[in-house]
Coordinates of C-alpha atoms and ligand atoms in Angstrom, one line a residue:
X117 CA 84.9 76.1 110.0
X118 CA 81.4 77.1 109.1
X119 CA 80.9 80.9 108.7
X120 CA 79.6 83.0 111.5
X121 CA 76.4 85.0 110.9
X122 CA 77.0 88.7 111.3
X123 CA 74.6 91.7 111.3
X124 CA 75.5 95.1 109.9
X125 CA 73.9 98.0 111.9
X126 CA 73.6 101.4 110.2
X127 CA 73.7 99.8 106.8
X128 CA 72.6 103.0 105.0
X129 CA 75.6 105.0 106.3
X130 CA 79.1 105.3 105.1
X131 CA 80.7 103.1 107.8
X132 CA 77.9 100.6 107.6
X133 CA 78.5 100.2 103.9
X134 CA 82.3 99.9 104.4
X135 CA 81.4 97.0 106.8
X136 CA 79.3 95.4 104.0
X137 CA 82.1 95.9 101.5
X138 CA 84.6 94.1 103.8
X139 CA 82.1 91.3 104.8
X140 CA 80.6 90.4 101.4
X141 CA 83.3 87.8 100.5
X142 CA 84.8 87.3 104.0
X143 CA 86.3 83.8 104.7
X144 CA 85.0 83.6 108.3
X145 CA 81.8 85.8 108.3
X146 CA 78.5 85.7 106.4
X147 CA 76.2 88.7 106.3
X148 CA 73.1 87.6 108.1
X149 CA 71.2 90.9 107.8
X150 CA 71.4 94.6 107.1
X151 CA 69.7 96.9 109.6
X152 CA 68.9 100.5 109.8
X153 CA 66.1 102.9 111.1
X154 CA 62.5 102.4 110.2
X155 CA 62.9 105.1 107.5
X156 CA 64.9 102.7 105.3
X157 CA 63.0 99.5 106.0
X158 CA 62.3 97.6 102.8
X159 CA 64.8 99.5 100.6
X160 CA 67.6 97.6 98.8
X161 CA 71.2 98.4 99.4
X162 CA 71.4 99.6 95.8
X163 CA 68.8 102.2 96.6
X164 CA 70.8 103.8 99.4
X165 CA 74.4 103.4 98.1
X166 CA 77.0 105.7 99.6
X167 CA 80.3 103.9 98.9
X168 CA 81.3 104.6 95.4
X169 CA 84.9 103.2 95.0
X170 CA 83.9 99.6 95.4
X171 CA 81.8 97.3 93.1
X172 CA 79.5 95.3 95.4
X173 CA 78.3 91.9 94.2
X174 CA 74.8 91.9 92.6
X175 CA 73.4 89.7 95.5
X176 CA 74.7 92.2 98.0
X177 CA 73.2 95.1 96.1
X178 CA 69.8 93.3 96.2
X179 CA 69.9 92.7 99.9
X180 CA 66.9 94.4 101.8
X181 CA 67.4 96.7 104.7
X182 CA 65.5 95.6 107.8
X183 CA 64.3 97.6 110.7
X184 CA 66.7 97.5 113.7
X185 CA 65.0 95.1 116.2
X186 CA 67.5 93.8 118.7
X187 CA 65.7 90.6 119.6
X188 CA 65.4 89.6 115.9
X189 CA 69.1 90.5 115.3
X190 CA 70.2 88.4 118.2
X191 CA 68.3 85.4 117.0
X192 CA 69.9 85.5 113.6
X193 CA 73.4 86.7 114.3
X194 CA 76.3 85.9 116.6
X195 CA 78.1 89.2 115.8
X196 CA 76.8 92.7 115.2
X197 CA 79.1 95.2 113.5
X198 CA 77.8 98.7 114.4
X199 CA 78.2 101.6 112.1
X200 CA 75.4 103.4 114.0
X201 CA 75.7 107.1 114.8
X202 CA 76.6 107.8 118.4
X203 CA 73.3 109.5 119.2
X204 CA 71.5 106.1 119.0
X205 CA 74.3 103.5 119.3
X206 CA 74.8 103.3 123.0
X207 CA 71.6 101.6 124.3
X208 CA 71.2 99.5 121.1
X209 CA 74.7 98.0 121.5
X210 CA 74.1 97.4 125.2
X211 CA 70.8 95.7 124.5
X212 CA 72.5 93.4 121.9
X213 CA 75.2 92.4 124.4
X214 CA 72.5 91.6 127.0
X215 CA 71.0 89.4 124.4
X216 CA 74.2 87.4 123.9
X217 CA 75.6 89.2 120.8
X218 CA 79.3 90.1 120.4
X219 CA 79.2 93.7 119.3
X220 CA 82.1 95.3 117.4
X221 CA 81.4 99.0 117.3
X222 CA 82.7 102.0 115.5
X223 CA 80.7 104.4 117.7
X224 CA 82.2 106.4 120.5
X225 CA 79.6 105.7 123.2
X226 CA 81.3 102.8 125.1
X227 CA 85.0 103.5 124.1
X228 CA 86.1 104.8 127.5
X229 CA 84.3 102.3 129.7
X230 CA 86.5 100.4 132.2
X231 CA 85.4 97.0 130.9
X232 CA 85.4 97.8 127.1
X233 CA 88.5 97.4 125.0
X234 CA 89.4 100.3 122.8
X235 CA 91.0 97.8 120.5
X236 CA 93.7 98.1 117.7
X237 CA 95.1 94.6 117.5
X238 CA 98.6 95.8 116.4
X239 CA 98.8 98.0 119.6
X240 CA 96.9 96.4 122.4
X241 CA 95.6 92.9 121.6
X242 CA 95.9 92.0 125.3
X243 CA 93.1 94.5 126.1
X244 CA 90.6 92.1 124.6
X245 CA 90.7 90.3 128.0
X246 CA 88.7 93.1 129.5
X247 CA 85.5 91.7 127.8
X248 CA 85.6 89.0 130.5
X249 CA 84.7 91.8 133.1
X250 CA 81.5 92.6 131.2
X251 CA 78.4 91.2 133.0
X252 CA 77.1 89.8 129.7
X253 CA 80.2 87.8 128.9
X254 CA 79.0 84.5 130.4
X255 CA 76.1 84.8 128.0
X256 CA 78.3 85.3 125.0
X257 CA 77.5 89.0 124.7
X258 CA 80.0 91.8 124.9
X259 CA 81.1 95.1 123.3
X260 CA 84.5 95.9 121.7
X261 CA 85.1 99.3 120.1
X262 CA 87.5 100.6 117.5
X263 CA 89.1 104.0 118.0
X264 CA 88.2 107.3 116.4
X265 CA 89.6 107.3 112.8
X266 CA 92.2 110.0 113.4
X267 CA 93.5 108.2 116.4
X268 CA 93.8 104.7 114.8
X269 CA 96.2 105.7 112.0
X270 CA 98.8 107.3 114.2
X271 CA 98.4 104.8 117.1
X272 CA 100.1 102.0 115.1
X273 CA 103.4 103.8 114.3
X274 CA 103.3 105.4 117.8
X275 CA 103.1 102.0 119.3
X276 CA 106.1 100.8 117.3
X277 CA 108.0 104.0 118.4
X278 CA 106.9 103.8 122.1
X279 CA 107.9 100.1 122.4
X280 CA 111.5 100.7 121.2
X281 CA 112.2 104.3 122.3
X282 CA 109.7 105.4 124.9
X283 CA 107.4 108.1 123.7
X284 CA 107.4 111.2 126.0
X285 CA 105.3 113.8 124.2
X286 CA 103.5 113.9 120.8
X287 CA 102.0 117.0 119.2
X288 CA 99.6 116.1 116.4
X289 CA 98.1 118.3 113.6
X290 CA 95.5 116.6 111.4
X291 CA 94.3 117.1 107.8
X292 CA 91.1 115.1 107.9
X293 CA 89.0 113.9 104.9
X294 CA 85.3 114.8 104.6
X295 CA 84.2 111.2 104.7
X296 CA 85.2 111.2 108.4
X297 CA 82.1 113.3 108.9
X298 CA 79.9 110.6 107.5
X299 CA 77.4 111.1 104.6
X300 CA 76.6 113.7 103.4
X301 CA 79.1 115.1 105.9
X302 CA 80.4 118.6 105.7
X303 CA 78.3 120.9 103.4
X304 CA 80.1 121.6 100.1
X305 CA 79.9 125.4 100.6
X306 CA 81.8 125.0 103.9
X307 CA 84.6 122.8 102.6
X308 CA 85.3 123.4 98.9
X309 CA 88.4 125.6 98.5
X310 CA 88.6 125.9 102.2
X311 CA 89.9 124.3 105.4
X312 CA 88.0 124.2 108.7
X313 CA 90.1 124.3 111.9
X314 CA 87.5 122.7 114.1
X315 CA 86.0 119.2 114.4
X316 CA 83.7 118.8 117.3
X317 CA 85.2 116.7 120.2
X318 CA 88.0 115.4 117.9
X319 CA 91.0 116.7 119.9
X320 CA 89.5 115.5 123.2
X321 CA 88.9 112.1 121.8
X322 CA 92.4 111.8 120.4
X323 CA 94.1 112.8 123.6
X324 CA 92.0 110.4 125.8
X325 CA 91.9 107.5 123.4
X326 CA 95.7 107.4 122.7
X327 CA 96.4 107.2 126.5
X328 CA 94.1 104.2 126.8
X329 CA 95.3 102.4 123.6
X330 CA 99.0 102.9 124.4
X331 CA 98.4 102.0 128.1
X332 CA 98.2 98.6 129.8
X333 CA 95.5 96.3 131.0
X334 CA 96.4 94.7 134.3
X335 CA 93.7 92.0 134.3
X336 CA 91.2 94.1 136.1
X337 CA 91.6 97.7 134.8
X338 CA 93.2 99.9 132.2
X339 CA 96.2 102.0 133.1
X340 CA 96.7 105.0 130.9
X341 CA 100.1 105.5 129.1
X342 CA 102.2 108.3 130.5
X343 CA 102.4 110.2 127.3
X344 CA 101.7 113.9 126.9
X345 CA 99.4 114.3 123.8
X346 CA 98.6 117.7 122.2
X347 CA 96.4 117.9 119.1
X348 CA 94.9 120.3 116.6
X349 CA 92.3 118.8 114.3
X350 CA 91.4 120.3 110.9
X351 CA 89.0 119.3 108.1
X352 CA 90.3 119.6 104.5
X353 CA 88.7 119.0 101.1
X354 CA 89.8 115.4 100.6
X355 CA 87.4 112.5 100.1
X356 CA 89.3 109.7 101.9
X357 CA 92.5 109.5 104.0
X358 CA 93.4 111.4 107.1
X359 CA 96.9 112.9 106.9
X360 CA 98.5 113.8 110.2
X361 CA 101.7 115.6 111.1
X362 CA 103.5 114.5 114.3
X363 CA 106.2 116.1 116.3
X364 CA 107.5 114.0 119.3
X365 CA 110.3 113.4 121.7
X366 CA 111.6 110.2 123.2
X367 CA 113.1 108.9 126.4
X368 CA 115.7 106.7 124.7
X369 CA 118.4 107.6 122.1
X370 CA 117.3 107.4 118.5
X371 CA 118.1 108.7 115.1
X372 CA 116.2 108.9 111.9
X373 CA 117.5 105.6 110.5
X374 CA 116.9 103.7 113.6
X375 CA 113.4 105.1 113.9
X376 CA 112.6 104.3 110.2
X377 CA 114.0 100.8 110.7
X378 CA 111.8 100.1 113.7
X379 CA 108.6 101.5 112.1
X380 CA 109.2 99.7 108.8
X381 CA 109.8 96.3 110.3
X382 CA 107.0 96.5 112.9
X383 CA 104.5 93.6 113.0
X384 CA 102.3 92.4 115.7
X385 CA 99.7 89.8 116.7
X386 CA 97.4 90.2 113.6
X387 CA 100.3 89.5 111.3
X388 CA 101.5 86.5 113.5
X389 CA 97.9 85.1 113.5
X390 CA 97.5 85.9 109.8
X391 CA 94.1 87.4 110.4
X392 CA 92.3 87.7 107.1
X393 CA 92.1 91.5 107.1
X394 CA 95.6 92.1 108.5
X395 CA 98.0 93.8 106.2
X396 CA 101.3 92.0 105.7
X397 CA 103.1 95.2 106.6
X398 CA 100.9 97.3 108.9
X399 CA 103.1 100.4 108.4
X400 CA 104.6 101.3 105.0
X401 CA 107.5 103.8 105.1
X402 CA 107.9 106.0 102.0
X403 CA 111.2 107.6 101.2
X404 CA 109.9 110.1 98.6
X405 CA 110.0 113.7 99.9
X406 CA 106.3 114.3 99.0
X407 CA 104.6 111.3 100.4
X408 CA 102.3 110.2 101.9
X409 CA 99.5 111.8 100.1
X410 CA 95.8 110.9 100.3
X411 CA 95.5 110.5 96.5
X412 CA 98.4 108.0 96.4
X413 CA 98.4 106.2 99.7
X414 CA 94.9 106.0 101.3
X415 CA 94.3 102.5 100.0
X416 CA 97.7 101.1 101.0
X417 CA 97.8 97.5 102.2
X418 CA 98.3 94.0 100.9
X419 CA 96.9 91.4 100.3
X420 CA 93.8 92.6 98.5
X421 CA 91.5 92.0 101.5
X422 CA 93.7 94.4 103.5
X423 CA 93.5 97.2 101.0
X424 CA 93.2 100.5 103.0
X425 CA 94.3 98.7 106.2
X426 CA 98.0 99.8 106.3
X427 CA 99.1 103.2 107.3
X428 CA 101.9 105.1 105.5
X429 CA 104.6 107.1 107.2
X430 CA 106.9 109.5 105.4
X431 CA 109.2 112.5 105.9
X432 CA 110.9 111.3 109.1
X433 CA 113.2 114.1 110.3
X434 CA 115.0 115.1 113.4
X435 CA 115.7 118.6 114.8
X436 CA 117.0 119.6 118.3
X437 CA 116.0 116.2 119.8
X438 CA 112.5 116.4 118.4
X439 CA 111.4 114.0 115.6
X440 CA 108.9 115.0 112.9
X441 CA 106.9 112.8 110.5
X442 CA 103.7 112.5 108.5
X443 CA 101.2 109.6 108.8
X444 CA 98.3 108.8 106.5
X445 CA 95.6 106.2 106.9
X446 CA 92.2 105.4 105.4
X447 CA 89.7 106.8 107.8
X448 CA 86.6 104.7 107.0
X449 CA 88.6 101.4 106.3
X450 CA 91.5 101.2 108.8
X451 CA 90.0 103.9 110.9
X452 CA 86.4 102.6 110.8
X453 CA 84.8 99.4 109.6
X454 CA 88.1 97.7 108.8
X455 CA 89.3 98.3 112.4
X456 CA 86.2 96.5 113.8
X457 CA 86.4 93.6 111.3
X458 CA 90.0 93.1 112.4
X459 CA 88.9 93.2 116.1
X460 CA 86.3 90.5 115.4
X461 CA 88.8 88.3 113.6
X462 CA 91.1 88.6 116.6
X463 CA 88.3 87.6 119.0
X464 CA 87.6 84.5 116.8
X465 CA 91.3 83.6 116.6
X466 CA 91.5 83.8 120.3
X467 CA 88.4 81.7 120.8
X468 CA 86.6 84.5 122.6
X469 CA 83.5 84.0 120.5
Ligands
LIG205 N1 85.7 112.0 113.9 C1 86.3 111.6 112.7 C2 85.7 110.3 112.2 C3 86.4 109.1 112.6 O1 85.9 108.3 113.3 C4 86.3 112.7 111.7 O2 85.4 113.6 111.9 O3 87.0 112.6 110.7

């Protein structure tokens, strides 16, 4: 098949550049343009580089950033990947959908809409159907969002657990990397040798988003999962990789071995469809007592294209009918740009493009 032209919006930011990283040698997608605010118009990617753990191709580094004009973007691209900040993303993404562009967004603006899938293909691929309710769908335009980064990593193992054992309640404590705050993110004097027990709106987002993701879509509306979610979100001085501690209880009988077995063997539609960015194993279970760690496990995932797309679970324990475990996932890959690239691959595979 010929490659599909895609735009990257917010190309000067951390998530925008993760999109570029994942798209530069993509088998189905071709970068049709890099877009950002007027301020960056005419600069080359190499002049505004934020991602430092990936070697971009020379041709990619020489690409010029263009001003974000929706009409022009829609004429040149079938898909737009949005890494825009949420203070400007909402109307720009709606405009592009009106112009017939399929928008895959990392921004929070449209996540809770009744006709917008909050999509994690391992958890709720059937929710993609909701795009047919969007008034722009007949034109080819629609919006699909990925979840907040701290929600995405835990949603996949929680889906595996909920499907087999019925999740009743989950209490989450996060240890979130500074790259989650974008670039330059948290001031160094606030975070070096420190932890900050507050991330604006994070706990609210996690509680709402998990209910939508783990819930159903009945063909005309989303029905929230009946799971009690409690969360505390904290920023720690780590570059990449959100570590999260979970305590939960279940409606069906389980033990640590059964739980570990179900989590370890979990696969879903992206694996069945062999989507290019799908990790072969979406959840890796580690048996070592001191894993997962951001320094060791943030980039988990095979094959090479799925690096950073698997989450890692460890320290599964039981006490008094409550289970405890840690989950780690890469916040700007699996929890950001990678999540939206996987969403777009699912839409292509399901011929909703
Ligand atoms: N809100 C998160 C970013 C993920 O989307 C964070 O601040 O870490």
